[in-house]
């Protein structure tokens, strides 16, 4: 097995472990897949759109997302990995309409941890129409 393939498979394994833990509600295991300085980049046109920094940012986003998306029904359709990058095609129902939101999550993995997660939405219409959450 080449070094690139090994890195590719390790990166894929980290992302798949994170999704598996998320489906099971195992927050501790999800967090163990993230680097301390992880960046989660949500598109600015979404009501929760911004860059979330670190594990505190992850927890802040985790509080907001259930207002918009049914995380218990997340479906990972497939993953594509190459070196330290992994793309996952994901679907999650909108809590208000039940419509499936479909998007790609692009992950960068370094030293066995996710350091960046950037989202690309296919059709966010049901989410875009919603108001932004009030700052607390």
XYZ file of N, CA, C and O in Angstrom:
544
model
N 0.843 -1.170 0.000
C 0.000 0.000 0.000
C 0.893 1.240 0.000
O 1.810 1.350 0.788
N 0.624 2.171 -0.897
C 1.447 3.370 -0.979
C 1.123 4.320 0.166
O 0.069 4.227 0.808
N 2.040 5.265 0.417
C 1.834 6.237 1.490
C 0.583 7.074 1.222
O -0.196 7.345 2.125
N 0.376 7.472 -0.061
C -0.798 8.287 -0.410
C -2.078 7.507 -0.149
O -3.038 8.036 0.409
N -2.116 6.246 -0.539
C -3.313 5.439 -0.308
C -3.549 5.276 1.180
O -4.664 5.372 1.669
N -2.483 5.050 1.932
C -2.613 4.906 3.372
C -3.190 6.179 3.986
O -4.100 6.115 4.809
N -2.675 7.336 3.584
C -3.187 8.606 4.092
C -4.646 8.778 3.667
O -5.476 9.221 4.459
N -4.954 8.407 2.434
C -6.322 8.499 1.937
C -7.262 7.658 2.781
O -8.320 8.128 3.211
N -6.886 6.426 3.025
C -7.754 5.537 3.806
C -7.862 5.990 5.264
O -8.927 5.874 5.870
N -6.781 6.523 5.820
C -6.838 7.029 7.191
C -7.779 8.235 7.275
O -8.572 8.353 8.219
N -7.691 9.119 6.296
C -8.566 10.293 6.274
C -10.027 9.868 6.147
O -10.895 10.372 6.878
N -10.303 8.934 5.245
C -11.669 8.442 5.072
C -12.177 7.819 6.376
O -13.308 8.049 6.791
N -11.335 7.044 7.041
C -11.736 6.369 8.282
C -12.113 7.372 9.367
O -13.086 7.162 10.104
N -11.366 8.468 9.485
C -11.670 9.494 10.496
C -13.035 10.112 10.222
O -13.868 10.248 11.121
N -13.291 10.478 8.974
C -14.563 11.117 8.619
C -15.723 10.136 8.809
O -16.764 10.488 9.372
N -15.543 8.906 8.364
C -16.609 7.920 8.523
C -16.870 7.616 9.997
O -18.022 7.426 10.401
N -15.826 7.602 10.815
C -16.004 7.390 12.258
C -16.786 8.550 12.871
O -17.654 8.348 13.737
N -16.512 9.764 12.421
C -17.230 10.933 12.925
C -18.716 10.847 12.579
O -19.572 11.053 13.434
N -19.033 10.497 11.334
C -20.437 10.358 10.939
C -21.111 9.222 11.696
O -22.253 9.352 12.140
N -20.428 8.105 11.852
C -20.985 6.961 12.571
C -21.316 7.353 14.010
O -22.400 7.055 14.517
N -20.403 8.061 14.657
C -20.633 8.514 16.030
C -21.804 9.497 16.085
O -22.630 9.438 17.001
N -21.874 10.381 15.104
C -22.969 11.348 15.061
C -24.321 10.676 14.937
O -25.293 11.063 15.614
N -24.422 9.666 14.085
C -25.678 8.932 13.917
C -26.104 8.257 15.211
O -27.288 8.117 15.486
N -25.129 7.846 16.006
C -25.419 7.162 17.272
C -25.586 8.135 18.436
O -25.836 7.723 19.560
N -25.404 9.432 18.162
C -25.524 10.425 19.226
C -24.347 10.433 20.185
O -24.441 10.964 21.286
N -23.220 9.872 19.755
C -22.032 9.791 20.600
C -21.178 11.053 20.406
O -20.202 11.056 19.653
N -21.558 12.111 21.103
C -20.903 13.412 20.941
C -19.429 13.341 21.318
O -18.578 13.935 20.646
N -19.119 12.606 22.369
C -17.718 12.490 22.804
C -16.848 11.912 21.689
O -15.743 12.394 21.441
N -17.356 10.912 21.010
C -16.593 10.306 19.915
C -16.501 11.246 18.715
O -15.482 11.310 18.046
N -17.588 11.982 18.437
C -17.536 12.977 17.353
C -16.419 13.970 17.645
O -15.563 14.238 16.798
N -16.415 14.519 18.850
C -15.421 15.529 19.235
C -14.011 14.955 19.176
O -13.062 15.660 18.819
N -13.850 13.670 19.460
C -12.518 13.058 19.415
C -11.955 13.009 17.988
O -10.753 12.857 17.815
N -12.819 13.171 16.998
C -12.375 13.181 15.601
C -11.943 14.572 15.139
O -11.396 14.726 14.047
N -12.186 15.584 15.963
C -11.899 16.975 15.601
C -10.606 17.456 16.235
O -10.327 17.145 17.394
N -9.848 18.267 15.494
C -8.671 18.903 16.091
C -9.155 20.005 17.032
O -10.287 20.488 16.909
N -8.311 20.396 17.950
C -8.677 21.458 18.885
C -8.981 22.763 18.167
O -9.790 23.562 18.633
N -8.326 22.990 17.024
C -8.512 24.240 16.292
C -9.317 24.053 15.006
O -9.166 24.795 14.041
N -10.215 23.078 14.993
C -11.050 22.806 13.821
C -11.807 24.067 13.392
O -12.166 24.894 14.227
N -12.004 24.196 12.083
C -12.835 25.264 11.533
C -13.973 24.605 10.775
O -13.738 23.740 9.925
N -15.187 25.018 11.098
C -16.372 24.527 10.387
C -16.952 25.725 9.658
O -17.351 26.711 10.291
N -16.963 25.642 8.339
C -17.335 26.787 7.516
C -18.691 26.534 6.871
O -18.821 25.729 5.948
N -19.710 27.213 7.401
C -21.068 27.131 6.875
C -21.276 28.328 5.944
O -20.871 29.442 6.275
N -21.917 28.115 4.793
C -22.119 29.225 3.850
C -22.873 30.394 4.495
O -23.832 30.199 5.243
N -22.427 31.602 4.190
C -22.986 32.800 4.806
C -24.453 33.037 4.470
O -25.147 33.723 5.213
N -24.963 32.461 3.384
C -26.369 32.684 3.025
C -27.332 31.891 3.905
O -28.530 32.124 3.875
N -26.822 30.961 4.702
C -27.675 30.180 5.591
C -27.934 30.939 6.888
O -27.117 31.771 7.294
N -29.039 30.657 7.563
C -29.319 31.371 8.807
C -28.271 31.124 9.890
O -28.110 31.935 10.792
N -27.548 30.027 9.786
C -26.485 29.717 10.752
C -25.114 29.810 10.088
O -24.127 29.275 10.577
N -25.056 30.532 8.964
C -23.829 30.627 8.194
C -22.776 31.508 8.818
O -23.034 32.671 9.141
N -21.623 30.943 9.028
C -20.420 31.645 9.483
C -19.340 30.584 9.679
O -19.590 29.395 9.503
N -18.159 31.011 10.079
C -17.091 30.066 10.401
C -17.076 29.852 11.908
O -17.019 30.809 12.677
N -17.153 28.591 12.298
C -17.120 28.199 13.706
C -15.714 27.709 14.016
O -15.177 26.870 13.291
N -15.121 28.230 15.076
C -13.724 27.941 15.406
C -13.618 27.050 16.637
O -14.254 27.319 17.659
N -12.775 26.037 16.515
C -12.467 25.172 17.643
C -13.639 24.308 18.084
O -14.719 24.336 17.509
N -13.387 23.551 19.123
C -14.423 22.656 19.645
C -15.568 23.448 20.262
O -16.726 23.025 20.192
N -15.279 24.628 20.825
C -16.359 25.475 21.335
C -17.277 25.901 20.188
O -18.500 25.951 20.354
N -16.679 26.201 19.048
C -17.471 26.544 17.870
C -18.327 25.375 17.414
O -19.485 25.549 17.028
N -17.763 24.178 17.468
C -18.528 22.975 17.123
C -19.750 22.854 18.029
O -20.868 22.611 17.566
N -19.559 23.045 19.339
C -20.679 22.927 20.278
C -21.717 24.024 20.041
O -22.919 23.780 20.166
N -21.275 25.216 19.685
C -22.213 26.302 19.376
C -23.061 25.940 18.160
O -24.285 26.123 18.168
N -22.427 25.406 17.123
C -23.165 24.991 15.931
C -24.096 23.824 16.257
O -25.238 23.780 15.789
N -23.640 22.906 17.083
C -24.456 21.742 17.459
C -25.724 22.156 18.208
O -26.730 21.443 18.152
N -25.697 23.299 18.880
C -26.902 23.804 19.549
C -27.880 24.414 18.558
O -29.089 24.354 18.758
N -27.364 25.012 17.493
C -28.192 25.711 16.514
C -28.809 24.750 15.485
O -29.990 24.871 15.153
N -28.030 23.820 14.980
C -28.476 22.975 13.861
C -29.796 22.251 14.083
O -30.609 22.181 13.152
N -30.078 21.696 15.267
C -31.346 20.978 15.441
C -32.600 21.841 15.266
O -33.683 21.320 15.075
N -32.438 23.162 15.293
C -33.567 24.053 15.022
C -33.930 24.031 13.542
O -35.034 24.418 13.164
N -33.001 23.587 12.704
C -33.167 23.623 11.261
C -33.157 22.238 10.604
O -33.857 22.012 9.619
N -32.341 21.346 11.122
C -32.125 20.049 10.466
C -32.348 18.899 11.444
O -31.963 18.980 12.606
N -32.954 17.815 10.933
C -33.195 16.621 11.744
C -31.941 15.752 11.705
O -31.803 14.861 10.870
N -31.022 16.023 12.623
C -29.738 15.338 12.636
C -29.861 13.844 12.921
O -28.963 13.074 12.583
N -30.975 13.427 13.492
C -31.164 11.995 13.764
C -31.388 11.208 12.471
O -31.280 9.987 12.464
N -31.694 11.923 11.391
C -31.989 11.256 10.116
C -30.918 11.525 9.066
O -31.178 11.432 7.862
N -29.712 11.839 9.488
C -28.623 12.102 8.549
C -28.310 10.849 7.733
O -28.319 9.738 8.249
N -28.079 11.059 6.452
C -27.701 9.967 5.561
C -26.431 10.364 4.825
O -26.388 11.425 4.198
N -25.408 9.538 4.925
C -24.194 9.743 4.140
C -24.338 8.846 2.915
O -24.319 7.623 3.025
N -24.503 9.466 1.760
C -24.721 8.710 0.530
C -23.432 8.061 0.035
O -23.448 6.931 -0.438
N -22.320 8.801 0.124
C -21.015 8.254 -0.258
C -19.916 9.201 0.189
O -20.178 10.353 0.524
N -18.697 8.685 0.227
C -17.520 9.511 0.499
C -16.504 9.296 -0.620
O -16.449 8.222 -1.220
N -15.735 10.325 -0.869
C -14.627 10.278 -1.820
C -13.412 10.825 -1.087
O -13.491 11.906 -0.486
N -12.320 10.083 -1.110
C -11.132 10.512 -0.375
C -9.915 10.541 -1.291
O -9.784 9.719 -2.194
N -9.030 11.506 -1.014
C -7.768 11.623 -1.728
C -6.772 12.316 -0.803
O -6.903 13.507 -0.535
N -5.842 11.548 -0.285
C -4.852 12.119 0.630
C -5.501 12.622 1.890
O -6.221 11.885 2.564
N -5.295 13.913 2.196
C -5.853 14.481 3.431
C -7.241 15.081 3.239
O -7.779 15.686 4.149
N -7.835 14.887 2.058
C -9.157 15.457 1.767
C -10.201 14.358 1.625
O -9.956 13.320 1.020
N -11.371 14.628 2.183
C -12.504 13.714 2.065
C -13.735 14.547 1.750
O -13.977 15.573 2.387
N -14.496 14.101 0.759
C -15.780 14.727 0.455
C -16.869 13.711 0.753
O -16.748 12.535 0.416
N -17.916 14.174 1.417
C -19.043 13.305 1.745
C -20.317 13.933 1.199
O -20.585 15.118 1.441
N -21.084 13.155 0.445
C -22.395 13.597 -0.023
C -23.394 13.208 1.061
O -23.546 12.032 1.388
N -24.051 14.225 1.633
C -24.877 14.035 2.822
C -26.277 14.586 2.581
O -26.450 15.601 1.906
N -27.267 13.928 3.167
C -28.641 14.422 3.149
C -29.186 14.465 4.562
O -28.977 13.532 5.333
N -29.851 15.582 4.892
C -30.500 15.730 6.196
C -31.840 16.426 5.967
O -31.887 17.468 5.308
N -32.921 15.890 6.538
C -34.218 16.546 6.373
C -34.303 17.878 7.122
O -33.793 18.010 8.231
N -34.987 18.831 6.491
C -35.324 20.108 7.118
C -36.403 19.806 8.163
O -37.375 19.120 7.872
N -36.251 20.300 9.389
C -37.213 19.977 10.444
C -38.600 20.561 10.169
O -39.608 19.976 10.561
N -38.664 21.703 9.505
C -39.952 22.354 9.272
C -40.741 21.715 8.137
O -41.948 21.560 8.229
N -40.039 21.315 7.077
C -40.742 20.835 5.878
C -40.576 19.346 5.630
O -41.323 18.768 4.850
N -39.558 18.751 6.234
C -39.260 17.347 5.949
C -38.482 17.166 4.660
O -38.059 16.061 4.330
N -38.302 18.273 3.901
C -37.549 18.198 2.646
C -36.104 17.812 2.926
O -35.498 18.288 3.888
N -35.569 16.969 2.063
C -34.179 16.559 2.204
C -33.269 17.669 1.709
O -33.414 18.144 0.582
N -32.364 18.131 2.554
C -31.333 19.059 2.111
C -30.138 18.203 1.721
O -29.752 17.285 2.447
N -29.592 18.462 0.569
C -28.490 17.672 0.036
C -27.274 18.574 -0.112
O -27.364 19.684 -0.639
N -26.136 18.103 0.383
C -24.934 18.927 0.326
C -23.693 18.039 0.348
O -23.750 16.851 0.639
N -22.582 18.673 0.021
C -21.266 18.035 0.105
C -20.527 18.681 1.266
O -20.513 19.899 1.414
N -19.935 17.843 2.101
C -19.061 18.326 3.150
C -17.638 17.974 2.733
O -17.348 16.826 2.423
N -16.774 18.976 2.691
C -15.365 18.752 2.354
C -14.560 18.845 3.643
O -14.616 19.847 4.357
N -13.843 17.779 3.944
C -13.036 17.707 5.159
C -11.558 17.719 4.813
O -11.151 17.125 3.807
N -10.765 18.348 5.665
C -9.316 18.234 5.612
C -8.897 17.570 6.918
O -9.324 17.988 7.994
N -8.079 16.514 6.789
C -7.652 15.732 7.948
C -6.138 15.836 8.078
O -5.414 15.634 7.097
N -5.683 16.160 9.270
C -4.240 16.224 9.552
C -3.988 15.493 10.869
O -4.718 15.696 11.846
N -2.966 14.655 10.884
C -2.590 13.920 12.093
C -3.778 13.184 12.713
O -3.961 13.159 13.928
N -4.639 12.629 11.848
C -5.754 11.819 12.321
C -6.933 12.589 12.886
O -7.827 12.002 13.489
N -6.969 13.910 12.668
C -8.061 14.751 13.178
C -8.581 15.650 12.061
O -7.822 16.091 11.188
N -9.861 15.948 12.115
C -10.464 16.871 11.152
C -10.073 18.289 11.544
O -10.340 18.722 12.677
N -9.420 19.010 10.622
C -8.998 20.386 10.902
C -9.900 21.408 10.207
O -9.921 22.574 10.600
N -10.613 20.953 9.157
C -11.533 21.856 8.468
C -12.694 21.065 7.902
O -12.524 19.944 7.431
N -13.872 21.675 7.980
C -15.087 21.113 7.416
C -15.798 22.260 6.717
O -16.233 23.210 7.363
N -15.895 22.177 5.392
C -16.513 23.236 4.588
C -17.721 22.623 3.879
O -17.618 21.565 3.278
N -18.868 23.309 3.961
C -20.104 22.773 3.392
C -20.494 23.480 2.107
O -20.380 24.706 1.999
N -21.013 22.683 1.156
C -21.501 23.163 -0.131
C -22.906 22.614 -0.317
O -23.079 21.402 -0.475
N -23.919 23.469 -0.284
C -25.314 23.039 -0.387
C -25.775 22.993 -1.833
O -25.476 23.881 -2.619
N -26.563 21.975 -2.153
C -27.137 21.849 -3.492
C -28.340 22.774 -3.646
O -28.385 23.604 -4.526
N -29.341 22.603 -2.792
C -30.552 23.418 -2.879
C -30.997 23.780 -1.465
O -31.800 23.075 -0.864
N -30.497 24.889 -0.955
C -30.794 25.259 0.427
C -32.061 26.105 0.578
O -32.260 26.739 1.601
N -32.950 26.111 -0.422
C -34.094 27.023 -0.420
C -34.894 26.982 0.870
O -35.270 28.024 1.406
N -35.162 25.807 1.402
C -35.980 25.729 2.611
C -35.255 26.324 3.813
O -35.889 26.817 4.739
N -33.932 26.288 3.818
C -33.160 26.846 4.929
C -32.946 28.352 4.785
O -32.962 29.084 5.768
N -32.750 28.811 3.553
C -32.446 30.223 3.309
C -33.602 31.115 3.730
O -33.398 32.227 4.213
N -34.826 30.633 3.599
C -36.005 31.437 3.916
C -36.200 31.640 5.411
O -37.018 32.451 5.822
N -35.447 30.945 6.236
C -35.628 31.014 7.684
C -34.802 32.152 8.284
O -33.728 32.476 7.800
N -35.304 32.737 9.367
C -34.549 33.821 10.008
C -33.309 33.287 10.715
O -33.260 32.146 11.144
N -32.331 34.156 10.815
C -31.108 33.810 11.552
C -31.443 33.737 13.038
O -32.278 34.485 13.537
N -30.785 32.835 13.775
C -31.026 32.772 15.223
C -30.513 34.046 15.890
O -29.555 34.654 15.428
N -31.181 34.425 16.958
C -30.755 35.620 17.693
C -29.478 35.327 18.441
O -29.292 34.233 18.989
N -28.580 36.308 18.451
C -27.322 36.153 19.192
C -27.632 36.121 20.676
O -28.472 36.859 21.175
N -26.931 35.230 21.357
C -27.159 35.108 22.807
C -25.995 35.653 23.571
O -24.931 35.784 23.163
